[in-house]
Amino acid sequence: MRNLFFFYCFALIVLAIAVNACVTEQSVKYTRYFADGAQLYKSHCQNCHSATGQGLAQLIPPLTDTLFLRKYRAQLPCIVQYGIADSITIHQQVYHFKMPANPKLAAIDLAKLLTFVTNSFGNKQGLYDISEIENHLKNCR
Amino acid sequence: MTNKLKIYSFLILATIVSSCTSTPQKLPIYGEREAIKKMVNGVEVIDTLYQTIPKFSFLNQDSIIINQDSLNNKIYVADFFFTSCPSICPIMKKQMLRAYDKYKGNTEVKFLSHTIDPKHDSIAVLKNFSNKLGVNAKQWYFLYGDKETVYNLAKNSYMSSTFEDRASPGGIVHSGYFLLVDKNKRIRGAYDGTNEAQVTQMIDDMQVLLNEYQAK
C-alpha cells in the first residue's frame, strides 16, 4: 500500500516534468526574446517613446494602442526598420513627426524588440517569431 | 546622573536634527568673476563682477523678437536642441515639460529652447513643435537664430558645448544641459536634462532662486 503511494507520486512527477518540457521550449524562447527585447528597446526606442511607452505629448506616439499593434502586426517590422516619413494615426490621433530608420537592426533584433513591445505597456500578444519577421520584411513597401 | 545623561542625549539629538534640516538658502553663481573697484558714496570699494549672458536677439515661434529685455525681472531655464533629434532631445523635452508644468503661469519664470538646426527648424516648424508639445508660447520660447550665433552663445556663454558630429544619428550631438539663469543674467545652475533626478533638483532650485528675490 505504501509502495503504491510512492509509485503514484513518482509517476505524477515524471508526467509533470514531461508536460513542462513541451511547454517550456516555446516559453523559454519567449522569455529570452522578451528580455533581450527590453535591452534593445532601451537603447533604440526609449529616448523617444519613453520607458513607459507613453511617447511625448502630440509629437511622439505612444506604444499602447493594442488594436493598432494587432491590425498592423505585419507592418511593424517595416516601421521599425525603415522608419516613417509621413504620418501615423494612433488612438485616433495623427502624428506627423518623422520616425528615423533603424537599418542596423537584424531580423532577430526586430523579433526580440517586437516581442517586447507587443507584450509591454498593456499589450499581450505573445511571441513575435523571427520566421514571421523575415516573411513580413519581404513585403515592406 | 540619569538626568544629566538625558540632557546630553537630547542635546546631541537636537544637534543632529538641526544639522539635517538646514537647507542651502542660496544657489552658487557660476562662471568667471573679477574684482572691480567702484565708487560708492565717494568711497572706493571692491566689488565682484560676475560673468553674465551677453546680449542676444532671436525670433521665437510666433516671430516675435526675444532679447534680454524680454527677460527682465525673470529667471529662466535655457537649453539647446533640434526638433528632428532622435537621441536625447525627446527626453530633454519630457523633463523640461515637468519643470514647465510646475511653474506654468508663473510670470517670473521663462523657458528658452534654442534650436541648433536652423536649416530644418524654421519658425513654422518650431511653432508646430511647440503647439504639439502643448505649451504656451508666452512662457516657453522656441528660439530661431543664425547657427553660428547660437553655437557661440551655447559654447562661450552657457558652457554647454554644442558641436557638429556627423557620425551620430541626427547629425548633431549636444550636451543636453539645462542652464538656470537668474534675474541678473548669471548662471546659477547646470543640470543634465536627460537625468530625471537632476531635473527634479533643478525644479527645487528654481524655487530657491525665486525665494532669493522674495526676501528682498
mmCIF file of N, CA and C in Angstrom, chain B residues 63-187:
data_model
loop_
_atom_site.group_PDB
_atom_site.id
_atom_site.type_symbol
_atom_site.label_atom_id
_atom_site.label_comp_id
_atom_site.label_asym_id
_atom_site.label_seq_id
_atom_site.Cartn_x
_atom_site.Cartn_y
_atom_site.Cartn_z
ATOM 1 N N SER B 63 7.378 84.485 -34.231
ATOM 2 C CA SER B 63 8.108 85.517 -34.973
ATOM 3 C C SER B 63 8.232 86.821 -34.194
ATOM 4 N N ILE B 64 8.253 86.722 -32.869
ATOM 5 C CA ILE B 64 8.445 87.900 -32.031
ATOM 6 C C ILE B 64 9.907 87.923 -31.590
ATOM 7 N N ILE B 65 10.505 89.124 -31.600
ATOM 8 C CA ILE B 65 11.907 89.225 -31.180
ATOM 9 C C ILE B 65 12.012 89.027 -29.671
ATOM 10 N N ILE B 66 12.883 88.102 -29.287
ATOM 11 C CA ILE B 66 13.141 87.851 -27.868
ATOM 12 C C ILE B 66 14.598 88.230 -27.590
ATOM 13 N N ASN B 67 14.797 89.146 -26.647
ATOM 14 C CA ASN B 67 16.161 89.512 -26.271
ATOM 15 C C ASN B 67 16.230 89.648 -24.747
ATOM 16 N N GLN B 68 17.322 90.189 -24.258
ATOM 17 C CA GLN B 68 17.483 90.292 -22.806
ATOM 18 C C GLN B 68 16.367 91.119 -22.160
ATOM 19 N N ASP B 69 15.855 92.107 -22.900
ATOM 20 C CA ASP B 69 14.786 92.944 -22.336
ATOM 21 C C ASP B 69 13.514 92.126 -22.084
ATOM 22 N N SER B 70 13.296 91.113 -22.941
ATOM 23 C CA SER B 70 12.110 90.267 -22.753
ATOM 24 C C SER B 70 12.230 89.470 -21.463
ATOM 25 N N LEU B 71 13.455 89.375 -20.942
ATOM 26 C CA LEU B 71 13.686 88.533 -19.772
ATOM 27 C C LEU B 71 13.984 89.353 -18.524
ATOM 28 N N ASN B 72 13.710 90.652 -18.609
ATOM 29 C CA ASN B 72 13.902 91.494 -17.431
ATOM 30 C C ASN B 72 13.018 91.034 -16.292
ATOM 31 N N ASN B 73 13.613 90.923 -15.128
ATOM 32 C CA ASN B 73 12.863 90.522 -13.942
ATOM 33 C C ASN B 73 12.308 89.101 -14.042
ATOM 34 N N LYS B 74 13.002 88.252 -14.834
ATOM 35 C CA LYS B 74 12.600 86.845 -14.952
ATOM 36 C C LYS B 74 13.794 85.963 -14.629
ATOM 37 N N ILE B 75 13.505 84.800 -14.080
ATOM 38 C CA ILE B 75 14.517 83.756 -14.078
ATOM 39 C C ILE B 75 14.137 82.844 -15.235
ATOM 40 N N TYR B 76 15.126 82.164 -15.811
ATOM 41 C CA TYR B 76 14.769 81.268 -16.914
ATOM 42 C C TYR B 76 15.697 80.060 -17.007
ATOM 43 N N VAL B 77 15.181 79.048 -17.697
ATOM 44 C CA VAL B 77 15.966 77.852 -17.980
ATOM 45 C C VAL B 77 16.189 77.810 -19.479
ATOM 46 N N ALA B 78 17.436 77.607 -19.905
ATOM 47 C CA ALA B 78 17.737 77.538 -21.335
ATOM 48 C C ALA B 78 18.274 76.165 -21.695
ATOM 49 N N ASP B 79 17.940 75.723 -22.898
ATOM 50 C CA ASP B 79 18.570 74.513 -23.409
ATOM 51 C C ASP B 79 18.745 74.630 -24.923
ATOM 52 N N PHE B 80 19.477 73.675 -25.477
ATOM 53 C CA PHE B 80 19.762 73.667 -26.912
ATOM 54 C C PHE B 80 19.322 72.330 -27.472
ATOM 55 N N PHE B 81 18.583 72.384 -28.573
ATOM 56 C CA PHE B 81 18.003 71.144 -29.089
ATOM 57 C C PHE B 81 17.732 71.305 -30.580
ATOM 58 N N PHE B 82 17.180 70.293 -31.207
ATOM 59 C CA PHE B 82 16.590 70.458 -32.531
ATOM 60 C C PHE B 82 15.433 69.484 -32.685
ATOM 61 N N THR B 83 14.423 69.886 -33.461
ATOM 62 C CA THR B 83 13.159 69.133 -33.441
ATOM 63 C C THR B 83 13.298 67.722 -34.010
ATOM 64 N N SER B 84 14.232 67.528 -34.962
ATOM 65 C CA SER B 84 14.312 66.217 -35.610
ATOM 66 C C SER B 84 15.289 65.286 -34.892
ATOM 67 N N CYS B 85 15.716 65.671 -33.715
ATOM 68 C CA CYS B 85 16.737 64.904 -32.993
ATOM 69 C C CYS B 85 16.158 63.649 -32.362
ATOM 70 N N PRO B 86 16.667 62.491 -32.745
ATOM 71 C CA PRO B 86 16.114 61.246 -32.217
ATOM 72 C C PRO B 86 16.831 60.744 -30.964
ATOM 73 N N SER B 87 17.948 61.366 -30.603
ATOM 74 C CA SER B 87 18.699 60.807 -29.472
ATOM 75 C C SER B 87 18.202 61.340 -28.129
ATOM 76 N N ILE B 88 18.745 62.447 -27.638
ATOM 77 C CA ILE B 88 18.405 62.852 -26.274
ATOM 78 C C ILE B 88 17.317 63.916 -26.163
ATOM 79 N N CYS B 89 16.985 64.575 -27.293
ATOM 80 C CA CYS B 89 16.036 65.697 -27.203
ATOM 81 C C CYS B 89 14.657 65.324 -26.657
ATOM 82 N N PRO B 90 14.065 64.196 -27.109
ATOM 83 C CA PRO B 90 12.734 63.892 -26.564
ATOM 84 C C PRO B 90 12.752 63.756 -25.043
ATOM 85 N N ILE B 91 13.810 63.153 -24.502
ATOM 86 C CA ILE B 91 13.913 63.028 -23.037
ATOM 87 C C ILE B 91 14.031 64.405 -22.407
ATOM 88 N N MET B 92 14.877 65.258 -23.040
ATOM 89 C CA MET B 92 15.059 66.607 -22.503
ATOM 90 C C MET B 92 13.740 67.362 -22.484
ATOM 91 N N LYS B 93 12.985 67.224 -23.572
ATOM 92 C CA LYS B 93 11.720 67.951 -23.645
ATOM 93 C C LYS B 93 10.731 67.402 -22.621
ATOM 94 N N LYS B 94 10.763 66.107 -22.421
ATOM 95 C CA LYS B 94 9.869 65.497 -21.441
ATOM 96 C C LYS B 94 10.207 66.011 -20.042
ATOM 97 N N GLN B 95 11.512 66.099 -19.757
ATOM 98 C CA GLN B 95 11.953 66.586 -18.453
ATOM 99 C C GLN B 95 11.666 68.082 -18.304
ATOM 100 N N MET B 96 11.890 68.840 -19.390
ATOM 101 C CA MET B 96 11.631 70.279 -19.338
ATOM 102 C C MET B 96 10.132 70.518 -19.113
ATOM 103 N N LEU B 97 9.314 69.654 -19.709
ATOM 104 C CA LEU B 97 7.863 69.753 -19.517
ATOM 105 C C LEU B 97 7.493 69.637 -18.034
ATOM 106 N N ARG B 98 8.224 68.796 -17.295
ATOM 107 C CA ARG B 98 7.959 68.648 -15.851
ATOM 108 C C ARG B 98 8.168 69.975 -15.145
ATOM 109 N N ALA B 99 9.285 70.635 -15.490
ATOM 110 C CA ALA B 99 9.578 71.932 -14.873
ATOM 111 C C ALA B 99 8.533 72.965 -15.306
ATOM 112 N N TYR B 100 8.188 72.921 -16.599
ATOM 113 C CA TYR B 100 7.196 73.858 -17.130
ATOM 114 C C TYR B 100 5.852 73.686 -16.412
ATOM 115 N N ASP B 101 5.435 72.435 -16.253
ATOM 116 C CA ASP B 101 4.151 72.172 -15.588
ATOM 117 C C ASP B 101 4.156 72.708 -14.161
ATOM 118 N N LYS B 102 5.329 72.620 -13.507
ATOM 119 C CA LYS B 102 5.440 73.088 -12.124
ATOM 120 C C LYS B 102 5.296 74.613 -12.044
ATOM 121 N N TYR B 103 5.887 75.323 -13.024
ATOM 122 C CA TYR B 103 5.911 76.786 -12.949
ATOM 123 C C TYR B 103 5.007 77.443 -14.004
ATOM 124 N N LYS B 104 4.089 76.654 -14.544
ATOM 125 C CA LYS B 104 3.163 77.163 -15.550
ATOM 126 C C LYS B 104 2.385 78.360 -14.988
ATOM 127 N N GLY B 105 2.372 79.452 -15.747
ATOM 128 C CA GLY B 105 1.617 80.624 -15.327
ATOM 129 C C GLY B 105 2.382 81.545 -14.405
ATOM 130 N N ASN B 106 3.545 81.126 -13.914
ATOM 131 C CA ASN B 106 4.367 81.991 -13.063
ATOM 132 C C ASN B 106 5.055 83.028 -13.952
ATOM 133 N N THR B 107 4.696 84.310 -13.763
ATOM 134 C CA THR B 107 5.187 85.340 -14.673
ATOM 135 C C THR B 107 6.671 85.640 -14.473
ATOM 136 N N GLU B 108 7.255 85.100 -13.415
ATOM 137 C CA GLU B 108 8.686 85.329 -13.163
ATOM 138 C C GLU B 108 9.559 84.250 -13.811
ATOM 139 N N VAL B 109 8.924 83.241 -14.394
ATOM 140 C CA VAL B 109 9.683 82.101 -14.914
ATOM 141 C C VAL B 109 9.464 81.921 -16.417
ATOM 142 N N LYS B 110 10.578 81.814 -17.170
ATOM 143 C CA LYS B 110 10.501 81.554 -18.609
ATOM 144 C C LYS B 110 11.349 80.350 -18.971
ATOM 145 N N PHE B 111 11.052 79.805 -20.138
ATOM 146 C CA PHE B 111 11.840 78.689 -20.664
ATOM 147 C C PHE B 111 12.301 79.043 -22.072
ATOM 148 N N LEU B 112 13.581 78.797 -22.363
ATOM 149 C CA LEU B 112 14.143 79.105 -23.673
ATOM 150 C C LEU B 112 14.736 77.850 -24.292
ATOM 151 N N SER B 113 14.224 77.463 -25.453
ATOM 152 C CA SER B 113 14.821 76.339 -26.165
ATOM 153 C C SER B 113 15.370 76.850 -27.485
ATOM 154 N N HIS B 114 16.688 76.840 -27.594
ATOM 155 C CA HIS B 114 17.335 77.314 -28.822
ATOM 156 C C HIS B 114 17.499 76.150 -29.778
ATOM 157 N N THR B 115 17.060 76.330 -31.024
ATOM 158 C CA THR B 115 17.343 75.269 -31.993
ATOM 159 C C THR B 115 18.771 75.426 -32.478
ATOM 160 N N ILE B 116 19.455 74.281 -32.648
ATOM 161 C CA ILE B 116 20.812 74.338 -33.186
ATOM 162 C C ILE B 116 20.810 73.804 -34.620
ATOM 163 N N ASP B 117 19.622 73.691 -35.187
ATOM 164 C CA ASP B 117 19.499 73.227 -36.569
ATOM 165 C C ASP B 117 18.547 74.139 -37.337
ATOM 166 N N PRO B 118 18.924 75.437 -37.524
ATOM 167 C CA PRO B 118 18.009 76.388 -38.155
ATOM 168 C C PRO B 118 17.688 76.024 -39.608
ATOM 169 N N LYS B 119 18.541 75.197 -40.210
ATOM 170 C CA LYS B 119 18.303 74.782 -41.594
ATOM 171 C C LYS B 119 16.973 74.038 -41.691
ATOM 172 N N HIS B 120 16.718 73.163 -40.750
ATOM 173 C CA HIS B 120 15.471 72.392 -40.754
ATOM 174 C C HIS B 120 14.388 73.065 -39.914
ATOM 175 N N ASP B 121 14.793 73.569 -38.749
ATOM 176 C CA ASP B 121 13.820 74.118 -37.808
ATOM 177 C C ASP B 121 13.465 75.568 -38.131
ATOM 178 N N SER B 122 12.636 75.753 -39.139
ATOM 179 C CA SER B 122 12.150 77.099 -39.448
ATOM 180 C C SER B 122 11.202 77.531 -38.335
ATOM 181 N N ILE B 123 10.787 78.784 -38.371
ATOM 182 C CA ILE B 123 9.863 79.275 -37.347
ATOM 183 C C ILE B 123 8.552 78.494 -37.391
ATOM 184 N N ALA B 124 8.102 78.141 -38.599
ATOM 185 C CA ALA B 124 6.876 77.353 -38.731
ATOM 186 C C ALA B 124 7.036 75.981 -38.074
ATOM 187 N N VAL B 125 8.198 75.376 -38.267
ATOM 188 C CA VAL B 125 8.457 74.058 -37.661
ATOM 189 C C VAL B 125 8.467 74.177 -36.131
ATOM 190 N N LEU B 126 9.094 75.244 -35.649
ATOM 191 C CA LEU B 126 9.147 75.456 -34.194
ATOM 192 C C LEU B 126 7.762 75.702 -33.618
ATOM 193 N N LYS B 127 6.963 76.462 -34.370
ATOM 194 C CA LYS B 127 5.595 76.762 -33.924
ATOM 195 C C LYS B 127 4.788 75.471 -33.803
ATOM 196 N N ASN B 128 4.900 74.655 -34.828
ATOM 197 C CA ASN B 128 4.196 73.382 -34.842
ATOM 198 C C ASN B 128 4.662 72.499 -33.672
ATOM 199 N N PHE B 129 5.967 72.478 -33.462
ATOM 200 C CA PHE B 129 6.544 71.682 -32.378
ATOM 201 C C PHE B 129 6.009 72.130 -31.020
ATOM 202 N N SER B 130 5.992 73.451 -30.815
ATOM 203 C CA SER B 130 5.534 73.967 -29.523
ATOM 204 C C SER B 130 4.042 73.716 -29.320
ATOM 205 N N ASN B 131 3.270 73.823 -30.414
ATOM 206 C CA ASN B 131 1.834 73.505 -30.331
ATOM 207 C C ASN B 131 1.609 72.053 -29.953
ATOM 208 N N LYS B 132 2.344 71.172 -30.623
ATOM 209 C CA LYS B 132 2.163 69.740 -30.378
ATOM 210 C C LYS B 132 2.636 69.358 -28.984
ATOM 211 N N LEU B 133 3.599 70.102 -28.483
ATOM 212 C CA LEU B 133 4.071 69.847 -27.122
ATOM 213 C C LEU B 133 3.044 70.379 -26.121
ATOM 214 N N GLY B 134 2.172 71.274 -26.637
ATOM 215 C CA GLY B 134 1.086 71.787 -25.810
ATOM 216 C C GLY B 134 1.521 72.842 -24.813
ATOM 217 N N VAL B 135 2.482 73.696 -25.200
ATOM 218 C CA VAL B 135 2.950 74.708 -24.254
ATOM 219 C C VAL B 135 2.597 76.115 -24.716
ATOM 220 N N ASN B 136 2.557 77.030 -23.756
ATOM 221 C CA ASN B 136 2.204 78.417 -24.017
ATOM 222 C C ASN B 136 3.413 79.171 -24.575
ATOM 223 N N ALA B 137 3.215 79.775 -25.765
ATOM 224 C CA ALA B 137 4.320 80.460 -26.447
ATOM 225 C C ALA B 137 4.765 81.716 -25.717
ATOM 226 N N LYS B 138 3.987 82.148 -24.731
ATOM 227 C CA LYS B 138 4.368 83.349 -23.981
ATOM 228 C C LYS B 138 5.277 83.002 -22.810
ATOM 229 N N GLN B 139 5.332 81.726 -22.450
ATOM 230 C CA GLN B 139 6.205 81.335 -21.336
ATOM 231 C C GLN B 139 7.385 80.474 -21.782
ATOM 232 N N TRP B 140 7.176 79.693 -22.838
ATOM 233 C CA TRP B 140 8.241 78.831 -23.316
ATOM 234 C C TRP B 140 8.577 79.250 -24.737
ATOM 235 N N TYR B 141 9.733 79.903 -24.896
ATOM 236 C CA TYR B 141 10.145 80.384 -26.210
ATOM 237 C C TYR B 141 10.982 79.334 -26.937
ATOM 238 N N PHE B 142 10.606 79.067 -28.182
ATOM 239 C CA PHE B 142 11.460 78.262 -29.054
ATOM 240 C C PHE B 142 12.160 79.235 -29.977
ATOM 241 N N LEU B 143 13.468 79.340 -29.830
ATOM 242 C CA LEU B 143 14.186 80.447 -30.467
ATOM 243 C C LEU B 143 14.937 80.031 -31.719
ATOM 244 N N TYR B 144 14.726 80.860 -32.748
ATOM 245 C CA TYR B 144 15.347 80.646 -34.043
ATOM 246 C C TYR B 144 16.437 81.684 -34.246
ATOM 247 N N GLY B 145 17.634 81.236 -34.559
ATOM 248 C CA GLY B 145 18.707 82.192 -34.804
ATOM 249 C C GLY B 145 19.767 81.605 -35.702
ATOM 250 N N ASP B 146 20.617 82.466 -36.182
ATOM 251 C CA ASP B 146 21.734 82.072 -37.024
ATOM 252 C C ASP B 146 22.576 81.011 -36.300
ATOM 253 N N LYS B 147 22.927 79.977 -37.035
ATOM 254 C CA LYS B 147 23.607 78.825 -36.438
ATOM 255 C C LYS B 147 24.879 79.220 -35.684
ATOM 256 N N GLU B 148 25.708 80.010 -36.362
ATOM 257 C CA GLU B 148 26.982 80.435 -35.767
ATOM 258 C C GLU B 148 26.755 81.144 -34.431
ATOM 259 N N THR B 149 25.794 82.064 -34.445
ATOM 260 C CA THR B 149 25.489 82.856 -33.249
ATOM 261 C C THR B 149 25.033 81.957 -32.100
ATOM 262 N N VAL B 150 24.145 81.024 -32.424
ATOM 263 C CA VAL B 150 23.614 80.138 -31.384
ATOM 264 C C VAL B 150 24.715 79.232 -30.829
ATOM 265 N N TYR B 151 25.548 78.710 -31.733
ATOM 266 C CA TYR B 151 26.650 77.848 -31.295
ATOM 267 C C TYR B 151 27.603 78.605 -30.378
ATOM 268 N N ASN B 152 27.917 79.839 -30.774
ATOM 269 C CA ASN B 152 28.823 80.637 -29.959
ATOM 270 C C ASN B 152 28.233 80.943 -28.598
ATOM 271 N N LEU B 153 26.944 81.280 -28.597
ATOM 272 C CA LEU B 153 26.256 81.576 -27.345
ATOM 273 C C LEU B 153 26.291 80.353 -26.424
ATOM 274 N N ALA B 154 26.008 79.206 -27.022
ATOM 275 C CA ALA B 154 25.991 77.967 -26.246
ATOM 276 C C ALA B 154 27.378 77.671 -25.687
ATOM 277 N N LYS B 155 28.369 77.776 -26.543
ATOM 278 C CA LYS B 155 29.722 77.370 -26.176
ATOM 279 C C LYS B 155 30.345 78.361 -25.191
ATOM 280 N N ASN B 156 30.265 79.628 -25.522
ATOM 281 C CA ASN B 156 31.009 80.610 -24.737
ATOM 282 C C ASN B 156 30.239 81.148 -23.543
ATOM 283 N N SER B 157 28.924 81.141 -23.632
ATOM 284 C CA SER B 157 28.174 81.768 -22.552
ATOM 285 C C SER B 157 27.471 80.768 -21.654
ATOM 286 N N TYR B 158 26.941 79.722 -22.240
ATOM 287 C CA TYR B 158 26.175 78.780 -21.422
ATOM 288 C C TYR B 158 26.999 77.566 -21.013
ATOM 289 N N MET B 159 28.271 77.551 -21.398
ATOM 290 C CA MET B 159 29.181 76.453 -21.060
ATOM 291 C C MET B 159 28.754 75.139 -21.691
ATOM 292 N N SER B 160 27.643 75.170 -22.360
ATOM 293 C CA SER B 160 27.139 73.940 -22.933
ATOM 294 C C SER B 160 27.812 73.753 -24.287
ATOM 295 N N SER B 161 28.634 72.761 -24.385
ATOM 296 C CA SER B 161 29.399 72.601 -25.629
ATOM 297 C C SER B 161 28.544 71.930 -26.690
ATOM 298 N N THR B 162 28.218 72.677 -27.703
ATOM 299 C CA THR B 162 27.469 72.088 -28.804
ATOM 300 C C THR B 162 28.371 72.093 -30.027
ATOM 301 N N PHE B 163 28.411 71.004 -30.686
ATOM 302 C CA PHE B 163 29.257 70.926 -31.871
ATOM 303 C C PHE B 163 28.661 69.922 -32.840
ATOM 304 N N GLU B 164 29.083 70.003 -34.075
ATOM 305 C CA GLU B 164 28.537 69.105 -35.076
ATOM 306 C C GLU B 164 29.268 67.781 -35.085
ATOM 307 N N ASP B 165 28.511 66.727 -35.217
ATOM 308 C CA ASP B 165 29.093 65.397 -35.277
ATOM 309 C C ASP B 165 28.262 64.574 -36.235
ATOM 310 N N ARG B 166 28.782 64.407 -37.416
ATOM 311 C CA ARG B 166 28.020 63.746 -38.484
ATOM 312 C C ARG B 166 27.802 62.259 -38.207
ATOM 313 N N ALA B 167 28.654 61.664 -37.385
ATOM 314 C CA ALA B 167 28.603 60.215 -37.209
ATOM 315 C C ALA B 167 27.391 59.757 -36.404
ATOM 316 N N SER B 168 26.902 60.616 -35.533
ATOM 317 C CA SER B 168 25.814 60.181 -34.665
ATOM 318 C C SER B 168 24.465 60.349 -35.343
ATOM 319 N N PRO B 169 23.463 59.533 -34.972
ATOM 320 C CA PRO B 169 22.154 59.676 -35.588
ATOM 321 C C PRO B 169 21.574 61.044 -35.262
ATOM 322 N N GLY B 170 21.065 61.729 -36.282
ATOM 323 C CA GLY B 170 20.537 63.065 -36.040
ATOM 324 C C GLY B 170 21.549 64.120 -36.442
ATOM 325 N N GLY B 171 22.818 63.740 -36.571
ATOM 326 C CA GLY B 171 23.825 64.647 -37.132
ATOM 327 C C GLY B 171 24.506 65.547 -36.127
ATOM 328 N N ILE B 172 23.813 66.003 -35.107
ATOM 329 C CA ILE B 172 24.425 66.948 -34.188
ATOM 330 C C ILE B 172 24.338 66.413 -32.769
ATOM 331 N N VAL B 173 25.463 66.346 -32.128
ATOM 332 C CA VAL B 173 25.471 65.909 -30.728
ATOM 333 C C VAL B 173 25.552 67.158 -29.859
ATOM 334 N N HIS B 174 24.837 67.176 -28.805
ATOM 335 C CA HIS B 174 24.990 68.297 -27.877
ATOM 336 C C HIS B 174 24.911 67.772 -26.456
ATOM 337 N N SER B 175 25.259 68.625 -25.527
ATOM 338 C CA SER B 175 25.499 68.130 -24.183
ATOM 339 C C SER B 175 24.223 67.826 -23.399
ATOM 340 N N GLY B 176 23.110 68.422 -23.799
ATOM 341 C CA GLY B 176 21.857 68.106 -23.126
ATOM 342 C C GLY B 176 21.665 68.788 -21.787
ATOM 343 N N TYR B 177 22.417 69.856 -21.547
ATOM 344 C CA TYR B 177 22.310 70.534 -20.256
ATOM 345 C C TYR B 177 21.193 71.575 -20.215
ATOM 346 N N PHE B 178 20.581 71.714 -19.047
ATOM 347 C CA PHE B 178 19.653 72.803 -18.770
ATOM 348 C C PHE B 178 20.421 73.825 -17.933
ATOM 349 N N LEU B 179 20.358 75.093 -18.327
ATOM 350 C CA LEU B 179 21.058 76.129 -17.594
ATOM 351 C C LEU B 179 20.048 77.042 -16.931
ATOM 352 N N LEU B 180 20.201 77.204 -15.626
ATOM 353 C CA LEU B 180 19.301 78.073 -14.871
ATOM 354 C C LEU B 180 19.946 79.451 -14.730
ATOM 355 N N VAL B 181 19.233 80.480 -15.182
ATOM 356 C CA VAL B 181 19.783 81.837 -15.212
ATOM 357 C C VAL B 181 18.928 82.734 -14.313
ATOM 358 N N ASP B 182 19.599 83.581 -13.524
ATOM 359 C CA ASP B 182 18.847 84.423 -12.585
ATOM 360 C C ASP B 182 18.463 85.767 -13.222
ATOM 361 N N LYS B 183 17.865 86.657 -12.435
ATOM 362 C CA LYS B 183 17.370 87.921 -12.970
ATOM 363 C C LYS B 183 18.506 88.860 -13.360
ATOM 364 N N ASN B 184 19.717 88.574 -12.855
ATOM 365 C CA ASN B 184 20.883 89.378 -13.235
ATOM 366 C C ASN B 184 21.679 88.732 -14.365
ATOM 367 N N LYS B 185 21.050 87.798 -15.062
ATOM 368 C CA LYS B 185 21.647 87.100 -16.215
ATOM 369 C C LYS B 185 22.856 86.243 -15.850
ATOM 370 N N ARG B 186 22.952 85.835 -14.591
ATOM 371 C CA ARG B 186 24.059 84.983 -14.179
ATOM 372 C C ARG B 186 23.602 83.533 -14.138
ATOM 373 N N ILE B 187 24.495 82.618 -14.481
ATOM 374 C CA ILE B 187 24.146 81.196 -14.448
ATOM 375 C C ILE B 187 24.218 80.689 -13.010
#
